[in-house]
PDB file of C-alpha atoms in Angstrom:
ATOM      1  CA  UNK O   1      -0.150 -10.064 -17.875  1.00  0.00           C
ATOM      2  CA  UNK O   2       3.593 -10.658 -17.683  1.00  0.00           C
ATOM      3  CA  UNK O   3       4.187 -12.830 -14.127  1.00  0.00           C
ATOM      4  CA  UNK O   4       7.856 -13.039 -14.817  1.00  0.00           C
ATOM      5  CA  UNK O   5       9.886 -10.860 -12.687  1.00  0.00           C
ATOM      6  CA  UNK O   6      13.271 -12.247 -12.819  1.00  0.00           C
ATOM      7  CA  UNK O   7      16.112 -10.113 -12.351  1.00  0.00           C
ATOM      8  CA  UNK O   8      13.748  -7.542 -10.649  1.00  0.00           C
ATOM      9  CA  UNK O   9      14.279  -5.861  -7.454  1.00  0.00           C
ATOM     10  CA  UNK O  10      11.285  -4.551  -5.393  1.00  0.00           C
ATOM     11  CA  UNK O  11      10.689  -3.050  -1.847  1.00  0.00           C
ATOM     12  CA  UNK O  12       7.356  -3.249  -0.403  1.00  0.00           C
ATOM     13  CA  UNK O  13       6.653  -1.381   2.672  1.00  0.00           C
ATOM     14  CA  UNK O  14       3.818  -2.505   4.902  1.00  0.00           C
ATOM     15  CA  UNK O  15       4.539  -5.910   3.294  1.00  0.00           C
ATOM     16  CA  UNK O  16       4.566  -8.377   6.293  1.00  0.00           C
ATOM     17  CA  UNK O  17       0.856  -9.097   6.208  1.00  0.00           C
ATOM     18  CA  UNK O  18      -2.383  -8.375   4.201  1.00  0.00           C
ATOM     19  CA  UNK O  19      -2.126  -6.962   0.665  1.00  0.00           C
ATOM     20  CA  UNK O  20       1.618  -5.970   0.863  1.00  0.00           C
ATOM     21  CA  UNK O  21       2.297  -9.514   1.854  1.00  0.00           C
ATOM     22  CA  UNK O  22       0.361 -10.641  -1.165  1.00  0.00           C
ATOM     23  CA  UNK O  23       2.366  -8.474  -3.263  1.00  0.00           C
ATOM     24  CA  UNK O  24       5.523  -9.633  -2.010  1.00  0.00           C
ATOM     25  CA  UNK O  25       4.590 -13.530  -2.756  1.00  0.00           C
ATOM     26  CA  UNK O  26       3.648 -12.542  -6.115  1.00  0.00           C
ATOM     27  CA  UNK O  27       6.704 -10.928  -6.805  1.00  0.00           C
ATOM     28  CA  UNK O  28       8.922 -13.696  -5.304  1.00  0.00           C
ATOM     29  CA  UNK O  29       6.877 -16.108  -7.121  1.00  0.00           C
ATOM     30  CA  UNK O  30       7.923 -14.392 -10.273  1.00  0.00           C
ATOM     31  CA  UNK O  31      11.286 -14.543  -9.588  1.00  0.00           C
ATOM     32  CA  UNK O  32      11.935 -11.019  -8.214  1.00  0.00           C
ATOM     33  CA  UNK O  33      14.216 -10.268  -5.290  1.00  0.00           C
ATOM     34  CA  UNK O  34      12.286  -8.292  -2.720  1.00  0.00           C
ATOM     35  CA  UNK O  35      12.740  -6.448   0.609  1.00  0.00           C
ATOM     36  CA  UNK O  36       9.598  -6.125   2.752  1.00  0.00           C
ATOM     37  CA  UNK O  37       9.254  -3.832   5.923  1.00  0.00           C
ATOM     38  CA  UNK O  38       6.806  -3.825   8.565  1.00  0.00           C
ATOM     39  CA  UNK O  39       6.663  -2.197  12.190  1.00  0.00           C
ATOM     40  CA  UNK O  40       5.272  -5.308  14.027  1.00  0.00           C
ATOM     41  CA  UNK O  41       8.105  -7.571  14.988  1.00  0.00           C
ATOM     42  CA  UNK O  42       5.438 -10.593  15.420  1.00  0.00           C
ATOM     43  CA  UNK O  43       4.217 -10.127  11.849  1.00  0.00           C
ATOM     44  CA  UNK O  44       7.707  -9.685  10.611  1.00  0.00           C
ATOM     45  CA  UNK O  45       8.705 -13.181  11.933  1.00  0.00           C
ATOM     46  CA  UNK O  46       5.552 -14.729  10.609  1.00  0.00           C
ATOM     47  CA  UNK O  47       6.342 -13.081   7.172  1.00  0.00           C
ATOM     48  CA  UNK O  48       9.903 -14.378   7.189  1.00  0.00           C
ATOM     49  CA  UNK O  49       8.546 -17.928   7.490  1.00  0.00           C
ATOM     50  CA  UNK O  50       6.009 -17.298   4.855  1.00  0.00           C
ATOM     51  CA  UNK O  51       8.035 -15.708   2.231  1.00  0.00           C
ATOM     52  CA  UNK O  52      11.291 -17.956   2.725  1.00  0.00           C
ATOM     53  CA  UNK O  53      15.130 -17.318   2.660  1.00  0.00           C
ATOM     54  CA  UNK O  54      14.754 -15.285  -0.593  1.00  0.00           C
ATOM     55  CA  UNK O  55      13.042 -12.351   0.962  1.00  0.00           C
ATOM     56  CA  UNK O  56      14.486  -9.637   3.215  1.00  0.00           C
ATOM     57  CA  UNK O  57      12.102  -8.817   6.072  1.00  0.00           C
ATOM     58  CA  UNK O  58      13.114  -5.671   8.014  1.00  0.00           C
ATOM     59  CA  UNK O  59      11.264  -4.297  11.102  1.00  0.00           C
ATOM     60  CA  UNK O  60      10.694  -0.513  10.283  1.00  0.00           C
ATOM     61  CA  UNK O  61       8.149   2.218  11.306  1.00  0.00           C
ATOM     62  CA  UNK O  62       7.275   4.567   8.301  1.00  0.00           C
ATOM     63  CA  UNK O  63       6.194   7.096  10.849  1.00  0.00           C
ATOM     64  CA  UNK O  64       9.782   7.286  12.150  1.00  0.00           C
ATOM     65  CA  UNK O  65      12.223   9.240  10.294  1.00  0.00           C
ATOM     66  CA  UNK O  66      15.185   7.537  11.918  1.00  0.00           C
ATOM     67  CA  UNK O  67      13.472   4.157  10.657  1.00  0.00           C
ATOM     68  CA  UNK O  68      12.749   5.577   7.188  1.00  0.00           C
ATOM     69  CA  UNK O  69      16.421   6.652   6.735  1.00  0.00           C
ATOM     70  CA  UNK O  70      17.767   3.286   8.199  1.00  0.00           C
ATOM     71  CA  UNK O  71      15.422   1.395   6.008  1.00  0.00           C
ATOM     72  CA  UNK O  72      16.805   3.287   3.014  1.00  0.00           C
ATOM     73  CA  UNK O  73      20.220   2.681   3.971  1.00  0.00           C
ATOM     74  CA  UNK O  74      19.348  -1.153   4.078  1.00  0.00           C
ATOM     75  CA  UNK O  75      17.957  -1.106   0.659  1.00  0.00           C
ATOM     76  CA  UNK O  76      20.861   0.713  -0.750  1.00  0.00           C
ATOM     77  CA  UNK O  77      23.390  -1.550   0.989  1.00  0.00           C
ATOM     78  CA  UNK O  78      21.684  -4.955  -0.045  1.00  0.00           C
ATOM     79  CA  UNK O  79      20.054  -3.967  -3.567  1.00  0.00           C
ATOM     80  CA  UNK O  80      21.919  -0.781  -4.730  1.00  0.00           C
ATOM     81  CA  UNK O  81      19.393   0.183  -7.340  1.00  0.00           C
ATOM     82  CA  UNK O  82      15.645  -1.114  -7.366  1.00  0.00           C
ATOM     83  CA  UNK O  83      12.901  -1.488 -10.022  1.00  0.00           C
ATOM     84  CA  UNK O  84       9.668  -1.180  -8.019  1.00  0.00           C
ATOM     85  CA  UNK O  85       8.650   0.539  -4.729  1.00  0.00           C
ATOM     86  CA  UNK O  86       5.207  -0.366  -3.574  1.00  0.00           C
ATOM     87  CA  UNK O  87       4.361   2.085  -0.687  1.00  0.00           C
ATOM     88  CA  UNK O  88       1.765   0.229   0.914  1.00  0.00           C
ATOM     89  CA  UNK O  89       2.313   0.747   4.871  1.00  0.00           C
ATOM     90  CA  UNK O  90      -0.863   2.699   6.213  1.00  0.00           C
ATOM     91  CA  UNK O  91      -3.191   2.620   9.239  1.00  0.00           C
ATOM     92  CA  UNK O  92      -6.937   3.481   9.883  1.00  0.00           C
ATOM     93  CA  UNK O  93      -8.700   4.382  12.909  1.00  0.00           C
ATOM     94  CA  UNK O  94     -12.443   4.839  12.519  1.00  0.00           C
ATOM     95  CA  UNK O  95     -14.172   7.276  14.789  1.00  0.00           C
ATOM     96  CA  UNK O  96     -16.497  10.275  14.484  1.00  0.00           C
ATOM     97  CA  UNK O  97     -14.964  13.256  13.816  1.00  0.00           C
ATOM     98  CA  UNK O  98     -16.290  14.755  16.962  1.00  0.00           C
ATOM     99  CA  UNK O  99     -14.461  12.100  19.034  1.00  0.00           C
ATOM    100  CA  UNK O 100     -11.009  12.211  17.159  1.00  0.00           C
ATOM    101  CA  UNK O 101      -8.330  13.534  19.434  1.00  0.00           C
ATOM    102  CA  UNK O 102      -4.950  15.043  18.286  1.00  0.00           C
ATOM    103  CA  UNK O 103      -2.939  11.825  18.948  1.00  0.00           C
ATOM    104  CA  UNK O 104      -5.169   9.777  16.658  1.00  0.00           C
ATOM    105  CA  UNK O 105      -5.102  12.458  14.031  1.00  0.00           C
ATOM    106  CA  UNK O 106      -1.321  12.751  14.080  1.00  0.00           C
ATOM    107  CA  UNK O 107      -0.676   8.908  13.887  1.00  0.00           C
ATOM    108  CA  UNK O 108      -3.083   8.591  10.913  1.00  0.00           C
ATOM    109  CA  UNK O 109      -1.169  11.406   9.182  1.00  0.00           C
ATOM    110  CA  UNK O 110       2.399  10.246  10.273  1.00  0.00           C
ATOM    111  CA  UNK O 111       1.797   6.950   8.703  1.00  0.00           C
ATOM    112  CA  UNK O 112      -0.203   7.554   5.673  1.00  0.00           C
ATOM    113  CA  UNK O 113       0.843  10.737   4.427  1.00  0.00           C
ATOM    114  CA  UNK O 114       4.320  11.768   6.115  1.00  0.00           C
ATOM    115  CA  UNK O 115       5.627   8.449   6.195  1.00  0.00           C
ATOM    116  CA  UNK O 116       4.855   7.882   2.662  1.00  0.00           C
ATOM    117  CA  UNK O 117       6.291  11.075   1.556  1.00  0.00           C
ATOM    118  CA  UNK O 118       9.866  10.492   3.295  1.00  0.00           C
ATOM    119  CA  UNK O 119       9.719   6.881   2.253  1.00  0.00           C
ATOM    120  CA  UNK O 120       9.630   7.898  -1.322  1.00  0.00           C
ATOM    121  CA  UNK O 121      11.999  10.881  -0.894  1.00  0.00           C
ATOM    122  CA  UNK O 122      14.586   8.377   0.380  1.00  0.00           C
ATOM    123  CA  UNK O 123      14.084   5.604  -2.071  1.00  0.00           C
ATOM    124  CA  UNK O 124      13.368   7.357  -5.202  1.00  0.00           C
ATOM    125  CA  UNK O 125      16.885   8.059  -6.041  1.00  0.00           C
ATOM    126  CA  UNK O 126      17.440   4.242  -6.036  1.00  0.00           C
ATOM    127  CA  UNK O 127      15.008   3.558  -8.648  1.00  0.00           C
ATOM    128  CA  UNK O 128      16.093   2.572 -12.159  1.00  0.00           C
ATOM    129  CA  UNK O 129      15.041   4.589 -15.339  1.00  0.00           C
ATOM    130  CA  UNK O 130      11.972   2.898 -16.353  1.00  0.00           C
ATOM    131  CA  UNK O 131      11.133   1.760 -12.801  1.00  0.00           C
ATOM    132  CA  UNK O 132       7.696   2.513 -11.054  1.00  0.00           C
ATOM    133  CA  UNK O 133       6.038   3.604  -7.729  1.00  0.00           C
ATOM    134  CA  UNK O 134       2.757   2.230  -6.584  1.00  0.00           C
ATOM    135  CA  UNK O 135       0.776   3.650  -3.708  1.00  0.00           C
ATOM    136  CA  UNK O 136      -1.954   1.881  -1.718  1.00  0.00           C
ATOM    137  CA  UNK O 137      -4.443   4.405  -1.085  1.00  0.00           C
ATOM    138  CA  UNK O 138      -8.203   3.555  -0.402  1.00  0.00           C
ATOM    139  CA  UNK O 139     -11.804   3.820  -1.984  1.00  0.00           C
ATOM    140  CA  UNK O 140     -12.157   6.430   0.789  1.00  0.00           C
ATOM    141  CA  UNK O 141      -9.650   8.762  -0.715  1.00  0.00           C
ATOM    142  CA  UNK O 142     -12.661  10.654  -2.445  1.00  0.00           C
ATOM    143  CA  UNK O 143     -16.252  11.139  -1.289  1.00  0.00           C
ATOM    144  CA  UNK O 144     -17.268  10.813   2.328  1.00  0.00           C
ATOM    145  CA  UNK O 145     -17.590   7.884   4.505  1.00  0.00           C
ATOM    146  CA  UNK O 146     -18.922   7.975   8.096  1.00  0.00           C
ATOM    147  CA  UNK O 147     -16.074   7.689  10.919  1.00  0.00           C
ATOM    148  CA  UNK O 148     -13.413   7.979   8.206  1.00  0.00           C
ATOM    149  CA  UNK O 149     -12.690  11.867   8.229  1.00  0.00           C
ATOM    150  CA  UNK O 150      -9.201  11.766   9.120  1.00  0.00           C
ATOM    151  CA  UNK O 151      -8.328   8.497   7.309  1.00  0.00           C
ATOM    152  CA  UNK O 152     -10.111   9.801   4.132  1.00  0.00           C
ATOM    153  CA  UNK O 153      -8.050  12.935   4.114  1.00  0.00           C
ATOM    154  CA  UNK O 154      -4.803  11.447   4.692  1.00  0.00           C
ATOM    155  CA  UNK O 155      -5.429   9.132   1.637  1.00  0.00           C
ATOM    156  CA  UNK O 156      -6.858  11.986  -0.426  1.00  0.00           C
ATOM    157  CA  UNK O 157      -3.363  13.815   0.483  1.00  0.00           C
ATOM    158  CA  UNK O 158      -1.590  10.459  -0.642  1.00  0.00           C
ATOM    159  CA  UNK O 159      -3.151  10.851  -4.042  1.00  0.00           C
ATOM    160  CA  UNK O 160      -2.192  14.329  -4.483  1.00  0.00           C
ATOM    161  CA  UNK O 161       1.408  13.371  -3.547  1.00  0.00           C
ATOM    162  CA  UNK O 162       1.532  10.618  -6.019  1.00  0.00           C
ATOM    163  CA  UNK O 163       0.239  13.274  -8.841  1.00  0.00           C
ATOM    164  CA  UNK O 164       3.001  15.526  -7.940  1.00  0.00           C
ATOM    165  CA  UNK O 165       5.599  12.799  -7.865  1.00  0.00           C
ATOM    166  CA  UNK O 166       4.524  11.557 -11.187  1.00  0.00           C
ATOM    167  CA  UNK O 167       5.184  15.043 -12.609  1.00  0.00           C
ATOM    168  CA  UNK O 168       8.661  15.658 -10.808  1.00  0.00           C
ATOM    169  CA  UNK O 169       9.982  11.944 -11.807  1.00  0.00           C
ATOM    170  CA  UNK O 170       8.951  12.011 -15.436  1.00  0.00           C
ATOM    171  CA  UNK O 171      12.474  13.215 -16.456  1.00  0.00           C
ATOM    172  CA  UNK O 172      13.728  10.167 -14.640  1.00  0.00           C
ATOM    173  CA  UNK O 173      11.417   7.694 -16.497  1.00  0.00           C
ATOM    174  CA  UNK O 174       9.726   6.687 -13.285  1.00  0.00           C
ATOM    175  CA  UNK O 175       5.916   6.277 -13.452  1.00  0.00           C
ATOM    176  CA  UNK O 176       3.897   6.797 -10.153  1.00  0.00           C
ATOM    177  CA  UNK O 177       0.486   5.226  -9.813  1.00  0.00           C
ATOM    178  CA  UNK O 178      -2.236   4.814  -7.134  1.00  0.00           C
ATOM    179  CA  UNK O 179      -4.373   1.451  -6.366  1.00  0.00           C
ATOM    180  CA  UNK O 180      -7.437   2.325  -4.387  1.00  0.00           C
ATOM    181  CA  UNK O 181      -8.973  -0.833  -2.645  1.00  0.00           C
ATOM    182  CA  UNK O 182     -12.462  -1.172  -1.189  1.00  0.00           C
ATOM    183  CA  UNK O 183     -13.397  -3.980   1.404  1.00  0.00           C
ATOM    184  CA  UNK O 184     -10.559  -6.381   1.122  1.00  0.00           C
ATOM    185  CA  UNK O 185     -10.207  -9.449   3.276  1.00  0.00           C
ATOM    186  CA  UNK O 186      -7.094  -8.843   5.316  1.00  0.00           C
ATOM    187  CA  UNK O 187      -6.237  -9.844   9.092  1.00  0.00           C
ATOM    188  CA  UNK O 188      -7.590  -6.331  10.207  1.00  0.00           C
ATOM    189  CA  UNK O 189      -9.694  -5.539   7.205  1.00  0.00           C
ATOM    190  CA  UNK O 190      -7.675  -2.350   7.027  1.00  0.00           C
ATOM    191  CA  UNK O 191      -8.747  -1.190  10.376  1.00  0.00           C
ATOM    192  CA  UNK O 192      -6.451  -1.091  13.509  1.00  0.00           C
ATOM    193  CA  UNK O 193      -7.651  -2.487  16.652  1.00  0.00           C
ATOM    194  CA  UNK O 194     -10.532  -4.672  15.472  1.00  0.00           C
ATOM    195  CA  UNK O 195     -11.935  -7.517  17.526  1.00  0.00           C
ATOM    196  CA  UNK O 196     -12.681 -10.725  15.835  1.00  0.00           C
ATOM    197  CA  UNK O 197     -16.383  -9.914  16.123  1.00  0.00           C
ATOM    198  CA  UNK O 198     -15.933  -6.105  14.799  1.00  0.00           C
ATOM    199  CA  UNK O 199     -13.982  -7.472  11.889  1.00  0.00           C
ATOM    200  CA  UNK O 200     -16.706  -9.865  10.927  1.00  0.00           C
ATOM    201  CA  UNK O 201     -19.422  -7.128  11.198  1.00  0.00           C
ATOM    202  CA  UNK O 202     -17.260  -4.796   9.007  1.00  0.00           C
ATOM    203  CA  UNK O 203     -16.874  -7.469   6.520  1.00  0.00           C
ATOM    204  CA  UNK O 204     -20.537  -8.234   6.320  1.00  0.00           C
ATOM    205  CA  UNK O 205     -21.208  -4.370   5.824  1.00  0.00           C
ATOM    206  CA  UNK O 206     -18.622  -4.406   3.195  1.00  0.00           C
ATOM    207  CA  UNK O 207     -20.323  -7.300   1.377  1.00  0.00           C
ATOM    208  CA  UNK O 208     -23.602  -5.594   1.511  1.00  0.00           C
ATOM    209  CA  UNK O 209     -22.699  -2.050   0.155  1.00  0.00           C
ATOM    210  CA  UNK O 210     -20.328  -3.254  -2.519  1.00  0.00           C
ATOM    211  CA  UNK O 211     -22.214  -3.625  -5.888  1.00  0.00           C
ATOM    212  CA  UNK O 212     -20.356  -6.967  -6.351  1.00  0.00           C
ATOM    213  CA  UNK O 213     -21.767  -8.134  -3.192  1.00  0.00           C
ATOM    214  CA  UNK O 214     -18.648  -9.436  -1.767  1.00  0.00           C
ATOM    215  CA  UNK O 215     -15.275  -8.197  -0.532  1.00  0.00           C
ATOM    216  CA  UNK O 216     -12.107  -8.338  -2.525  1.00  0.00           C
ATOM    217  CA  UNK O 217      -8.984 -10.620  -1.821  1.00  0.00           C
ATOM    218  CA  UNK O 218      -5.500  -9.401  -1.214  1.00  0.00           C
ATOM    219  CA  UNK O 219      -4.460 -11.365  -4.194  1.00  0.00           C
ATOM    220  CA  UNK O 220      -6.849  -9.381  -6.325  1.00  0.00           C
ATOM    221  CA  UNK O 221      -5.198  -6.168  -5.072  1.00  0.00           C
ATOM    222  CA  UNK O 222      -1.691  -7.619  -5.802  1.00  0.00           C
ATOM    223  CA  UNK O 223      -2.721  -8.297  -9.272  1.00  0.00           C
ATOM    224  CA  UNK O 224      -3.652  -4.580  -9.769  1.00  0.00           C
ATOM    225  CA  UNK O 225      -0.443  -3.447  -7.904  1.00  0.00           C
ATOM    226  CA  UNK O 226       1.617  -5.446 -10.278  1.00  0.00           C
ATOM    227  CA  UNK O 227      -0.043  -4.555 -13.505  1.00  0.00           C
ATOM    228  CA  UNK O 228       0.554  -1.004 -12.752  1.00  0.00           C
ATOM    229  CA  UNK O 229       4.161  -1.762 -11.646  1.00  0.00           C
ATOM    230  CA  UNK O 230       5.300  -3.606 -14.635  1.00  0.00           C
ATOM    231  CA  UNK O 231       2.738  -3.848 -17.587  1.00  0.00           C
ATOM    232  CA  UNK O 232       1.160  -0.466 -17.419  1.00  0.00           C
ATOM    233  CA  UNK O 233       4.217   1.161 -19.370  1.00  0.00           C
ATOM    234  CA  UNK O 234       2.200   4.017 -20.747  1.00  0.00           C
ATOM    235  CA  UNK O 235       0.477   4.926 -17.461  1.00  0.00           C
ATOM    236  CA  UNK O 236       1.400   7.346 -14.875  1.00  0.00           C
ATOM    237  CA  UNK O 237      -0.313   9.643 -12.480  1.00  0.00           C
ATOM    238  CA  UNK O 238      -3.615   7.466 -12.495  1.00  0.00           C
ATOM    239  CA  UNK O 239      -5.703   5.680  -9.766  1.00  0.00           C
ATOM    240  CA  UNK O 240      -6.860   2.296 -10.317  1.00  0.00           C
ATOM    241  CA  UNK O 241      -9.848   1.281  -8.187  1.00  0.00           C
ATOM    242  CA  UNK O 242     -10.084  -2.262  -6.827  1.00  0.00           C
ATOM    243  CA  UNK O 243     -13.224  -1.998  -4.977  1.00  0.00           C
ATOM    244  CA  UNK O 244     -16.035  -4.120  -6.394  1.00  0.00           C
ATOM    245  CA  UNK O 245     -17.616  -1.041  -7.870  1.00  0.00           C
ATOM    246  CA  UNK O 246     -18.401   0.718  -4.520  1.00  0.00           C
ATOM    247  CA  UNK O 247     -16.407   4.096  -5.413  1.00  0.00           C
ATOM    248  CA  UNK O 248     -17.814   4.046  -9.126  1.00  0.00           C
ATOM    249  CA  UNK O 249     -21.367   5.092  -8.259  1.00  0.00           C
ATOM    250  CA  UNK O 250     -22.983   1.905  -9.434  1.00  0.00           C
ATOM    251  CA  UNK O 251     -26.342   0.894  -8.016  1.00  0.00           C
ATOM    252  CA  UNK O 252     -27.485  -2.654  -8.200  1.00  0.00           C
ATOM    253  CA  UNK O 253     -31.185  -3.097  -8.158  1.00  0.00           C
TER     254      UNK O 253
END
């Protein structure tokens, strides 16, 4: 895989921690210029320290249409055109469907689906011909998982959006793909509000149910994202699972 991104300009939403941060680090290591966004000011400050002076770090909430437009203006002002957009910002709240309230439902869809849609709508016109978009979805974007009804639906909708975008951007030479991670070692294990103890329990569950009997790393997801972004030049509208086999109907003895 080509790890030389010299001269490339990339944008990563949800890039201040976890998988998005790993993608940003890999891009910078390869020589790219990078703008990352995240809604948490503390995470943004930590990301600035980790990524260094070459990275632009912007506090922006994808669920806010005002923020999405302002972020688009920032990207256009500082980069003009871009080569790669990684739509990674997302949130997850795990609850049985009988306990989900309207606020939780709306928040998940505002971030995972609506925010992703309008981020692409704003930034797609800035992508060079031959550029690409990669969405971070989830292994839960198909099938059924307890406590994930709303989250799974939001990610399934995201996959559907990605397919439509892939078709509509064909004439512009822009590829659109999806990476669907399973249990990944991130600060929150992908679930908002986890305590340290809950995170450990969730991680242990993931190691048990994943056929490869371990959780993945953010760096492993980043490799898949960047493969789709730059190397997979004859691939669009596809979904790449990075899940240790959990979503592939594999059954270990």
